[in-house]
mmCIF file of C-alpha atoms and ligand atoms in Angstrom:
data_model
loop_
_atom_site.group_PDB
_atom_site.id
_atom_site.type_symbol
_atom_site.label_atom_id
_atom_site.label_comp_id
_atom_site.label_asym_id
_atom_site.label_seq_id
_atom_site.Cartn_x
_atom_site.Cartn_y
_atom_site.Cartn_z
ATOM 1 C CA UNK W 57 91.938 155.919 110.590
ATOM 2 C CA UNK W 58 94.829 153.427 110.590
ATOM 3 C CA UNK W 59 94.632 150.102 112.470
ATOM 4 C CA UNK W 60 96.630 151.300 115.501
ATOM 5 C CA UNK W 61 94.602 154.456 116.103
ATOM 6 C CA UNK W 62 91.370 152.590 115.434
ATOM 7 C CA UNK W 63 92.117 149.968 118.056
ATOM 8 C CA UNK W 64 93.251 152.568 120.596
ATOM 9 C CA UNK W 65 90.032 154.526 119.968
ATOM 10 C CA UNK W 66 88.045 151.343 120.541
ATOM 11 C CA UNK W 67 89.990 150.652 123.702
ATOM 12 C CA UNK W 68 89.424 154.178 124.964
ATOM 13 C CA UNK W 69 85.718 153.619 124.270
ATOM 14 C CA UNK W 70 85.463 150.618 126.595
ATOM 15 C CA UNK W 71 83.563 151.721 129.671
ATOM 16 C CA UNK W 72 86.200 152.123 132.352
ATOM 17 C CA UNK W 73 88.206 148.905 131.916
ATOM 18 C CA UNK W 74 91.557 149.291 133.693
ATOM 19 C CA UNK W 75 94.172 147.207 135.470
ATOM 20 C CA UNK W 76 92.052 147.347 138.616
ATOM 21 C CA UNK W 77 88.741 146.344 137.026
ATOM 22 C CA UNK W 78 87.151 143.321 138.727
ATOM 23 C CA UNK W 79 85.721 140.635 136.492
ATOM 24 C CA UNK W 80 82.506 138.638 136.913
ATOM 25 C CA UNK W 81 81.382 136.024 134.400
ATOM 26 C CA UNK W 82 78.859 133.405 133.369
ATOM 27 C CA UNK W 83 79.847 129.916 132.205
ATOM 28 C CA UNK W 84 77.724 127.510 130.191
ATOM 29 C CA UNK W 85 77.490 125.696 126.870
ATOM 30 C CA UNK W 86 76.072 127.111 124.668
ATOM 31 C CA UNK W 87 76.541 130.630 126.013
ATOM 32 C CA UNK W 88 76.716 133.091 123.128
ATOM 33 C CA UNK W 89 73.018 134.044 123.403
ATOM 34 C CA UNK W 90 73.230 134.760 127.131
ATOM 35 C CA UNK W 91 71.880 138.204 128.007
ATOM 36 C CA UNK W 92 73.488 138.159 131.468
ATOM 37 C CA UNK W 93 76.474 140.312 130.308
ATOM 38 C CA UNK W 94 74.339 143.307 129.240
ATOM 39 C CA UNK W 95 72.169 142.957 132.375
ATOM 40 C CA UNK W 96 75.135 143.036 134.799
ATOM 41 C CA UNK W 97 77.213 145.558 132.869
ATOM 42 C CA UNK W 98 74.256 147.966 132.889
ATOM 43 C CA UNK W 99 74.062 147.554 136.679
ATOM 44 C CA UNK W 100 77.802 148.136 137.186
ATOM 45 C CA UNK W 101 77.706 151.205 134.915
ATOM 46 C CA UNK W 102 74.686 152.725 136.598
ATOM 47 C CA UNK W 103 76.363 152.470 140.029
ATOM 48 C CA UNK W 104 79.727 153.598 138.637
ATOM 49 C CA UNK W 105 81.429 150.416 139.845
ATOM 50 C CA UNK W 106 84.808 149.271 138.494
ATOM 51 C CA UNK W 107 83.494 145.845 137.472
ATOM 52 C CA UNK W 108 82.846 144.109 134.178
ATOM 53 C CA UNK W 109 80.958 140.917 133.250
ATOM 54 C CA UNK W 110 81.749 138.501 130.426
ATOM 55 C CA UNK W 111 80.549 135.094 129.152
ATOM 56 C CA UNK W 112 82.723 131.996 128.714
ATOM 57 C CA UNK W 113 81.760 128.867 126.832
ATOM 58 C CA UNK W 114 82.919 125.964 129.006
ATOM 59 C CA UNK W 115 82.520 122.392 127.779
ATOM 60 C CA UNK W 116 81.483 119.666 130.209
ATOM 61 C CA UNK W 117 84.893 118.004 130.240
ATOM 62 C CA UNK W 118 86.607 121.333 131.018
ATOM 63 C CA UNK W 119 84.378 122.439 133.881
ATOM 64 C CA UNK W 120 86.729 121.516 136.751
ATOM 65 C CA UNK W 121 89.629 123.251 135.002
ATOM 66 C CA UNK W 122 87.488 126.337 134.395
ATOM 67 C CA UNK W 123 86.712 126.549 138.122
ATOM 68 C CA UNK W 124 90.443 126.306 138.884
ATOM 69 C CA UNK W 125 90.841 129.195 136.429
ATOM 70 C CA UNK W 126 88.211 131.188 138.344
ATOM 71 C CA UNK W 127 90.291 130.699 141.502
ATOM 72 C CA UNK W 128 93.619 131.540 139.847
ATOM 73 C CA UNK W 129 92.358 134.594 137.975
ATOM 74 C CA UNK W 130 90.526 136.052 140.957
ATOM 75 C CA UNK W 131 87.163 136.191 139.164
ATOM 76 C CA UNK W 132 85.010 138.181 141.587
ATOM 77 C CA UNK W 133 81.714 136.412 140.974
ATOM 78 C CA UNK W 134 80.431 133.683 138.705
ATOM 79 C CA UNK W 135 77.083 132.613 137.299
ATOM 80 C CA UNK W 136 76.618 129.057 136.135
ATOM 81 C CA UNK W 137 74.078 127.959 133.560
ATOM 82 C CA UNK W 138 73.192 124.844 131.533
ATOM 83 C CA UNK W 139 74.619 122.206 131.591
ATOM 84 C CA UNK W 140 76.811 122.810 134.643
ATOM 85 C CA UNK W 141 74.476 123.774 137.510
ATOM 86 C CA UNK W 142 74.648 120.384 139.231
ATOM 87 C CA UNK W 143 78.158 119.173 138.317
ATOM 88 C CA UNK W 144 79.840 122.434 139.351
ATOM 89 C CA UNK W 145 78.987 121.635 142.983
ATOM 90 C CA UNK W 146 81.843 119.096 143.110
ATOM 91 C CA UNK W 147 84.421 121.810 142.418
ATOM 92 C CA UNK W 148 83.352 124.234 145.183
ATOM 93 C CA UNK W 149 84.572 124.632 148.777
ATOM 94 C CA UNK W 150 81.177 125.187 150.406
ATOM 95 C CA UNK W 151 77.547 125.207 149.294
ATOM 96 C CA UNK W 152 74.756 127.158 150.919
ATOM 97 C CA UNK W 153 72.001 124.908 152.366
ATOM 98 C CA UNK W 154 69.253 125.873 149.908
ATOM 99 C CA UNK W 155 71.460 125.241 146.862
ATOM 100 C CA UNK W 156 72.558 121.935 148.369
ATOM 101 C CA UNK W 157 68.962 120.813 148.888
ATOM 102 C CA UNK W 158 67.918 121.922 145.417
ATOM 103 C CA UNK W 159 71.004 120.202 144.008
ATOM 104 C CA UNK W 160 71.957 123.081 141.714
ATOM 105 C CA UNK W 161 74.192 126.156 141.905
ATOM 106 C CA UNK W 162 73.747 129.185 139.646
ATOM 107 C CA UNK W 163 75.892 131.681 141.589
ATOM 108 C CA UNK W 164 79.401 131.378 143.002
ATOM 109 C CA UNK W 165 80.814 133.861 145.477
ATOM 110 C CA UNK W 166 84.510 134.223 146.277
ATOM 111 C CA UNK W 167 85.479 134.735 149.908
ATOM 112 C CA UNK W 168 88.487 134.131 152.158
ATOM 113 C CA UNK W 169 87.089 130.634 152.745
ATOM 114 C CA UNK W 170 87.157 129.867 149.000
ATOM 115 C CA UNK W 171 84.337 129.474 146.489
ATOM 116 C CA UNK W 172 80.797 129.172 147.840
ATOM 117 C CA UNK W 173 77.798 128.080 145.771
ATOM 118 C CA UNK W 174 74.282 129.563 145.959
ATOM 119 C CA UNK W 175 71.045 129.190 144.051
ATOM 120 C CA UNK W 176 69.151 132.428 143.320
ATOM 121 C CA UNK W 177 66.743 131.029 140.668
ATOM 122 C CA UNK W 178 63.977 129.805 142.951
ATOM 123 C CA UNK W 179 63.785 132.912 145.102
ATOM 124 C CA UNK W 180 63.598 135.034 141.945
ATOM 125 C CA UNK W 181 60.725 132.908 140.606
ATOM 126 C CA UNK W 182 58.855 133.175 143.905
ATOM 127 C CA UNK W 183 59.176 136.969 143.816
ATOM 128 C CA UNK W 184 57.702 137.033 140.294
ATOM 129 C CA UNK W 185 54.797 134.794 141.359
ATOM 130 C CA UNK W 186 54.114 136.909 144.452
ATOM 131 C CA UNK W 187 54.033 140.023 142.294
ATOM 132 C CA UNK W 188 51.445 138.350 140.068
ATOM 133 C CA UNK W 189 49.374 136.682 142.731
ATOM 134 C CA UNK W 190 49.899 138.184 146.177
ATOM 135 C CA UNK W 191 50.384 135.876 149.140
ATOM 136 C CA UNK W 192 49.769 132.569 147.245
ATOM 137 C CA UNK W 193 48.573 130.907 150.431
ATOM 138 C CA UNK W 194 45.935 128.261 149.665
ATOM 139 C CA UNK W 195 47.099 128.023 146.041
ATOM 140 C CA UNK W 196 47.230 124.746 144.142
ATOM 141 C CA UNK W 197 50.067 124.475 141.666
ATOM 142 C CA UNK W 198 50.744 122.305 138.614
ATOM 143 C CA UNK W 199 54.425 122.231 137.624
ATOM 144 C CA UNK W 200 55.524 120.812 134.270
ATOM 145 C CA UNK W 201 59.014 119.293 134.485
ATOM 146 C CA UNK W 202 61.212 118.018 137.323
ATOM 147 C CA UNK W 203 64.687 119.189 136.236
ATOM 148 C CA UNK W 204 66.946 121.831 137.764
ATOM 149 C CA UNK W 205 64.654 124.804 137.104
ATOM 150 C CA UNK W 206 61.630 122.960 138.465
ATOM 151 C CA UNK W 207 63.526 121.920 141.607
ATOM 152 C CA UNK W 208 64.636 125.488 142.325
ATOM 153 C CA UNK W 209 61.143 126.913 141.779
ATOM 154 C CA UNK W 210 59.242 124.225 143.696
ATOM 155 C CA UNK W 211 61.688 124.427 146.613
ATOM 156 C CA UNK W 212 60.594 127.998 147.349
ATOM 157 C CA UNK W 213 57.053 127.875 146.018
ATOM 158 C CA UNK W 214 56.061 124.781 147.991
ATOM 159 C CA UNK W 215 56.671 126.696 151.225
ATOM 160 C CA UNK W 216 54.089 129.304 150.170
ATOM 161 C CA UNK W 217 51.224 127.228 148.710
ATOM 162 C CA UNK W 218 48.797 124.483 149.722
ATOM 163 C CA UNK W 219 49.432 121.743 147.168
ATOM 164 C CA UNK W 220 51.836 120.962 144.320
ATOM 165 C CA UNK W 221 51.457 118.505 141.421
ATOM 166 C CA UNK W 222 54.548 117.676 139.389
ATOM 167 C CA UNK W 223 54.108 116.354 135.832
ATOM 168 C CA UNK W 224 57.206 114.813 134.296
ATOM 169 C CA UNK W 225 58.181 112.490 131.450
ATOM 170 C CA UNK W 226 60.487 110.395 133.638
ATOM 171 C CA UNK W 227 58.249 109.137 136.418
ATOM 172 C CA UNK W 228 61.047 108.317 138.883
ATOM 173 C CA UNK W 229 62.436 111.860 138.705
ATOM 174 C CA UNK W 230 59.014 113.383 139.280
ATOM 175 C CA UNK W 231 58.413 111.050 142.211
ATOM 176 C CA UNK W 232 61.764 111.946 143.771
ATOM 177 C CA UNK W 233 60.974 115.652 143.515
ATOM 178 C CA UNK W 234 57.490 115.132 144.984
ATOM 179 C CA UNK W 235 58.969 113.322 147.999
ATOM 180 C CA UNK W 236 61.570 116.016 148.493
ATOM 181 C CA UNK W 237 58.964 118.791 148.316
ATOM 182 C CA UNK W 238 57.081 117.142 151.170
ATOM 183 C CA UNK W 239 60.318 116.810 153.143
ATOM 184 C CA UNK W 240 61.380 120.438 152.446
ATOM 185 C CA UNK W 241 58.087 122.105 153.236
ATOM 186 C CA UNK W 242 55.561 119.582 154.545
ATOM 187 C CA UNK W 243 53.337 120.587 151.627
ATOM 188 C CA UNK W 244 51.285 117.908 149.906
ATOM 189 C CA UNK W 245 52.932 117.025 146.600
ATOM 190 C CA UNK W 246 52.200 114.249 144.099
ATOM 191 C CA UNK W 247 53.837 113.406 140.812
ATOM 192 C CA UNK W 248 52.187 112.293 137.583
ATOM 193 C CA UNK W 249 53.368 111.118 134.207
ATOM 194 C CA UNK W 250 53.473 114.012 131.730
ATOM 195 C CA UNK W 251 50.636 113.308 129.288
ATOM 196 C CA UNK W 252 47.553 115.090 127.977
ATOM 197 C CA UNK W 253 45.088 113.405 130.340
ATOM 198 C CA UNK W 254 47.107 114.258 133.463
ATOM 199 C CA UNK W 255 47.744 117.773 132.165
ATOM 200 C CA UNK W 256 43.998 118.340 131.731
ATOM 201 C CA UNK W 257 43.148 116.985 135.159
ATOM 202 C CA UNK W 258 45.886 118.709 137.133
ATOM 203 C CA UNK W 259 45.517 122.063 135.352
ATOM 204 C CA UNK W 260 41.788 122.119 135.894
ATOM 205 C CA UNK W 261 42.364 121.553 139.630
ATOM 206 C CA UNK W 262 45.115 124.201 139.956
ATOM 207 C CA UNK W 263 45.180 127.985 140.095
ATOM 208 C CA UNK W 264 48.894 128.308 139.310
ATOM 209 C CA UNK W 265 50.502 126.689 136.258
ATOM 210 C CA UNK W 266 54.277 126.647 135.842
ATOM 211 C CA UNK W 267 56.180 125.444 132.803
ATOM 212 C CA UNK W 268 59.839 124.460 133.102
ATOM 213 C CA UNK W 269 59.910 122.209 129.997
ATOM 214 C CA UNK W 270 62.026 123.344 127.043
ATOM 215 C CA UNK W 271 60.161 125.534 124.514
ATOM 216 C CA UNK W 272 59.883 122.859 121.796
ATOM 217 C CA UNK W 273 58.622 120.227 124.236
ATOM 218 C CA UNK W 274 56.109 122.595 125.831
ATOM 219 C CA UNK W 275 54.574 123.770 122.536
ATOM 220 C CA UNK W 276 52.479 120.590 122.148
ATOM 221 C CA UNK W 277 51.063 120.945 125.669
ATOM 222 C CA UNK W 278 50.558 124.682 125.201
ATOM 223 C CA UNK W 279 48.202 123.946 122.299
ATOM 224 C CA UNK W 280 46.154 121.574 124.469
ATOM 225 C CA UNK W 281 45.996 124.144 127.270
ATOM 226 C CA UNK W 282 44.618 126.893 125.053
ATOM 227 C CA UNK W 283 42.429 124.812 122.723
ATOM 228 C CA UNK W 284 40.739 123.025 125.603
ATOM 229 C CA UNK W 285 40.252 126.276 127.533
ATOM 230 C CA UNK W 286 42.154 125.007 130.544
ATOM 231 C CA UNK W 287 43.429 128.496 131.334
ATOM 232 C CA UNK W 288 40.829 130.314 133.377
ATOM 233 C CA UNK W 289 40.363 133.923 134.546
ATOM 234 C CA UNK W 290 42.500 134.782 137.587
ATOM 235 C CA UNK W 291 44.886 131.869 137.076
ATOM 236 C CA UNK W 292 48.634 132.554 137.363
ATOM 237 C CA UNK W 293 50.609 131.208 134.413
ATOM 238 C CA UNK W 294 54.392 131.299 134.514
ATOM 239 C CA UNK W 295 56.707 130.002 131.791
ATOM 240 C CA UNK W 296 60.332 129.807 132.949
ATOM 241 C CA UNK W 297 61.555 130.143 129.350
ATOM 242 C CA UNK W 298 61.988 133.563 127.857
ATOM 243 C CA UNK W 299 61.180 134.336 124.293
ATOM 244 C CA UNK W 300 62.622 136.470 121.501
ATOM 245 C CA UNK W 301 59.120 137.675 120.674
ATOM 246 C CA UNK W 302 55.952 137.640 122.729
ATOM 247 C CA UNK W 303 54.975 134.036 123.465
ATOM 248 C CA UNK W 304 51.838 133.041 121.573
ATOM 249 C CA UNK W 305 50.750 130.806 124.459
ATOM 250 C CA UNK W 306 51.190 133.510 127.121
ATOM 251 C CA UNK W 307 49.338 136.033 124.919
ATOM 252 C CA UNK W 308 46.404 133.597 124.661
ATOM 253 C CA UNK W 309 46.546 132.834 128.390
ATOM 254 C CA UNK W 310 46.361 136.558 129.098
ATOM 255 C CA UNK W 311 43.382 136.911 126.743
ATOM 256 C CA UNK W 312 41.724 134.128 128.744
ATOM 257 C CA UNK W 313 42.093 136.294 131.873
ATOM 258 C CA UNK W 314 45.236 134.773 133.414
ATOM 259 C CA UNK W 315 48.052 136.764 135.015
ATOM 260 C CA UNK W 316 51.150 135.756 133.082
ATOM 261 C CA UNK W 317 54.931 136.069 133.061
ATOM 262 C CA UNK W 318 57.695 134.525 131.038
ATOM 263 C CA UNK W 319 61.178 133.853 132.423
ATOM 264 C CA UNK W 320 62.679 137.264 131.679
ATOM 265 C CA UNK W 321 61.658 138.781 134.982
ATOM 266 C CA UNK W 322 62.960 135.690 136.798
ATOM 267 C CA UNK W 323 66.246 135.965 134.884
ATOM 268 C CA UNK W 324 66.609 139.584 135.981
ATOM 269 C CA UNK W 325 65.591 138.653 139.533
ATOM 270 C CA UNK W 326 68.220 135.916 139.841
ATOM 271 C CA UNK W 327 70.805 138.310 138.341
ATOM 272 C CA UNK W 328 69.912 140.968 140.917
ATOM 273 C CA UNK W 329 70.297 138.483 143.784
ATOM 274 C CA UNK W 330 73.677 137.323 142.398
ATOM 275 C CA UNK W 331 74.799 140.950 142.045
ATOM 276 C CA UNK W 332 73.939 141.590 145.691
ATOM 277 C CA UNK W 333 75.849 138.493 146.839
ATOM 278 C CA UNK W 334 78.979 139.562 144.922
ATOM 279 C CA UNK W 335 78.977 143.263 145.696
ATOM 280 C CA UNK W 336 76.996 143.658 148.936
ATOM 281 C CA UNK W 337 75.080 146.483 147.237
ATOM 282 C CA UNK W 338 71.412 146.817 146.334
ATOM 283 C CA UNK W 339 70.900 145.848 142.707
ATOM 284 C CA UNK W 340 69.457 148.537 140.384
ATOM 285 C CA UNK W 341 66.713 146.203 139.243
ATOM 286 C CA UNK W 342 64.898 148.627 136.904
ATOM 287 C CA UNK W 343 68.144 149.347 135.057
ATOM 288 C CA UNK W 344 68.802 145.600 134.806
ATOM 289 C CA UNK W 345 65.298 144.854 133.508
ATOM 290 C CA UNK W 346 65.571 147.590 130.876
ATOM 291 C CA UNK W 347 68.950 146.206 129.755
ATOM 292 C CA UNK W 348 67.425 142.710 129.525
ATOM 293 C CA UNK W 349 64.567 143.984 127.334
ATOM 294 C CA UNK W 350 66.966 145.842 125.049
ATOM 295 C CA UNK W 351 69.307 142.844 124.775
ATOM 296 C CA UNK W 352 66.384 140.584 123.923
ATOM 297 C CA UNK W 353 65.157 143.043 121.293
ATOM 298 C CA UNK W 354 68.657 143.288 119.781
ATOM 299 C CA UNK W 355 68.781 139.491 119.406
ATOM 300 C CA UNK W 356 65.593 139.444 117.330
ATOM 301 C CA UNK W 357 66.821 142.109 114.879
HETATM 302 P P1 ATR Z 87 66.279 122.798 133.479
HETATM 303 O O1 ATR Z 87 67.473 123.244 134.271
HETATM 304 O O2 ATR Z 87 65.846 123.796 132.451
HETATM 305 O O3 ATR Z 87 65.160 122.353 134.351
HETATM 306 P P2 ATR Z 87 66.858 120.019 132.991
HETATM 307 O O4 ATR Z 87 67.336 119.855 134.403
HETATM 308 O O5 ATR Z 87 67.631 119.365 131.893
HETATM 309 O O6 ATR Z 87 66.794 121.556 132.592
HETATM 310 O O7 ATR Z 87 65.319 119.527 132.950
HETATM 311 C C1 ATR Z 87 64.618 119.468 131.755
HETATM 312 C C2 ATR Z 87 63.146 119.085 132.001
HETATM 313 O O8 ATR Z 87 62.511 119.010 130.730
HETATM 314 C C3 ATR Z 87 62.971 117.724 132.650
HETATM 315 O O9 ATR Z 87 61.780 117.726 133.381
HETATM 316 C C4 ATR Z 87 62.854 116.808 131.433
HETATM 317 O O10 ATR Z 87 62.154 115.616 131.672
HETATM 318 P P3 ATR Z 87 62.902 114.254 132.120
HETATM 319 O O11 ATR Z 87 63.078 114.375 133.611
HETATM 320 O O12 ATR Z 87 61.992 113.179 131.727
HETATM 321 O O13 ATR Z 87 64.215 114.240 131.377
HETATM 322 C C5 ATR Z 87 62.032 117.677 130.517
HETATM 323 N N1 ATR Z 87 62.232 117.283 129.121
HETATM 324 C C6 ATR Z 87 63.318 117.499 128.351
HETATM 325 N N2 ATR Z 87 63.133 116.992 127.111
HETATM 326 C C7 ATR Z 87 61.874 116.436 127.116
HETATM 327 C C8 ATR Z 87 61.082 115.764 126.137
HETATM 328 N N3 ATR Z 87 61.520 115.559 124.878
HETATM 329 N N4 ATR Z 87 59.845 115.361 126.501
HETATM 330 C C9 ATR Z 87 59.363 115.569 127.749
HETATM 331 N N5 ATR Z 87 60.069 116.205 128.726
HETATM 332 C C10 ATR Z 87 61.300 116.637 128.408
#
């Protein structure tokens, strides 16, 4: 096959891209390992929608320009990931109340009134936790970390549980989150310095444990949690990271009788909520979850 016929065959093989195809995207830096494109493209394909989804690496200094590009190009829907979830808020026309309170936007919707920011991370996490643990009322929660992911998760979770403890390296940030949790939900929330002694105490007094620390930072604490048998039968253990292979810590937590989930289901959940905001249609969540699993598997090959 010569070059011209090869490229036209490849073009013909693209699933339904035409002049009328609407484009959604994710921006972040780094972005090349994002599995959001396969998740959303599987959803569009399964519903036979004339949409496609791509990833753009956007550097911090180019974020405002990228958002102008989103406006000019008529991008139909945008996801935002690290490190832009907070700074992107300055470039938007309106921000939904929950996202404003959390202080982070992961989904942008285009409307006649301009670009509107939402946060679908926390609701997705709450759905995962409810699936694992039912109503959650009366639960006591220990949350590791007080960054963007922690804020989104605790915003929703604190409305459903009895007590939250935040453990964070930077005390002032943990304290700020603890105060906001009480303001958001009226739920009792205290913050503690992230160290082994506080981890032991707060985990032993909690029945839900949530990690939002980066994988390499968490690994040290994960060893303490398993070696000191702090994970008990019936506990809910949720790690907001997702892993190429099965997480050793979550496997051990499950062996200890905990109900566990990593961040993959939350990632699919937030994608499904974004999809619904952009398209007004019910997201085909099983198709999206399957695509996420396959994309994750393909990355480990
Ligand atoms: P995300 O959106 O994933 O929450 P983030 O907002 O950058 O990302 O938050 C990262 C979290 O990991 C924070 O709680 C951060 O603690 P600080 O508030 O003290 O920065 C925590 N974190 C990151 N690197 C860490 C490290 N080396 N040791 C302890 N905590 C760390």
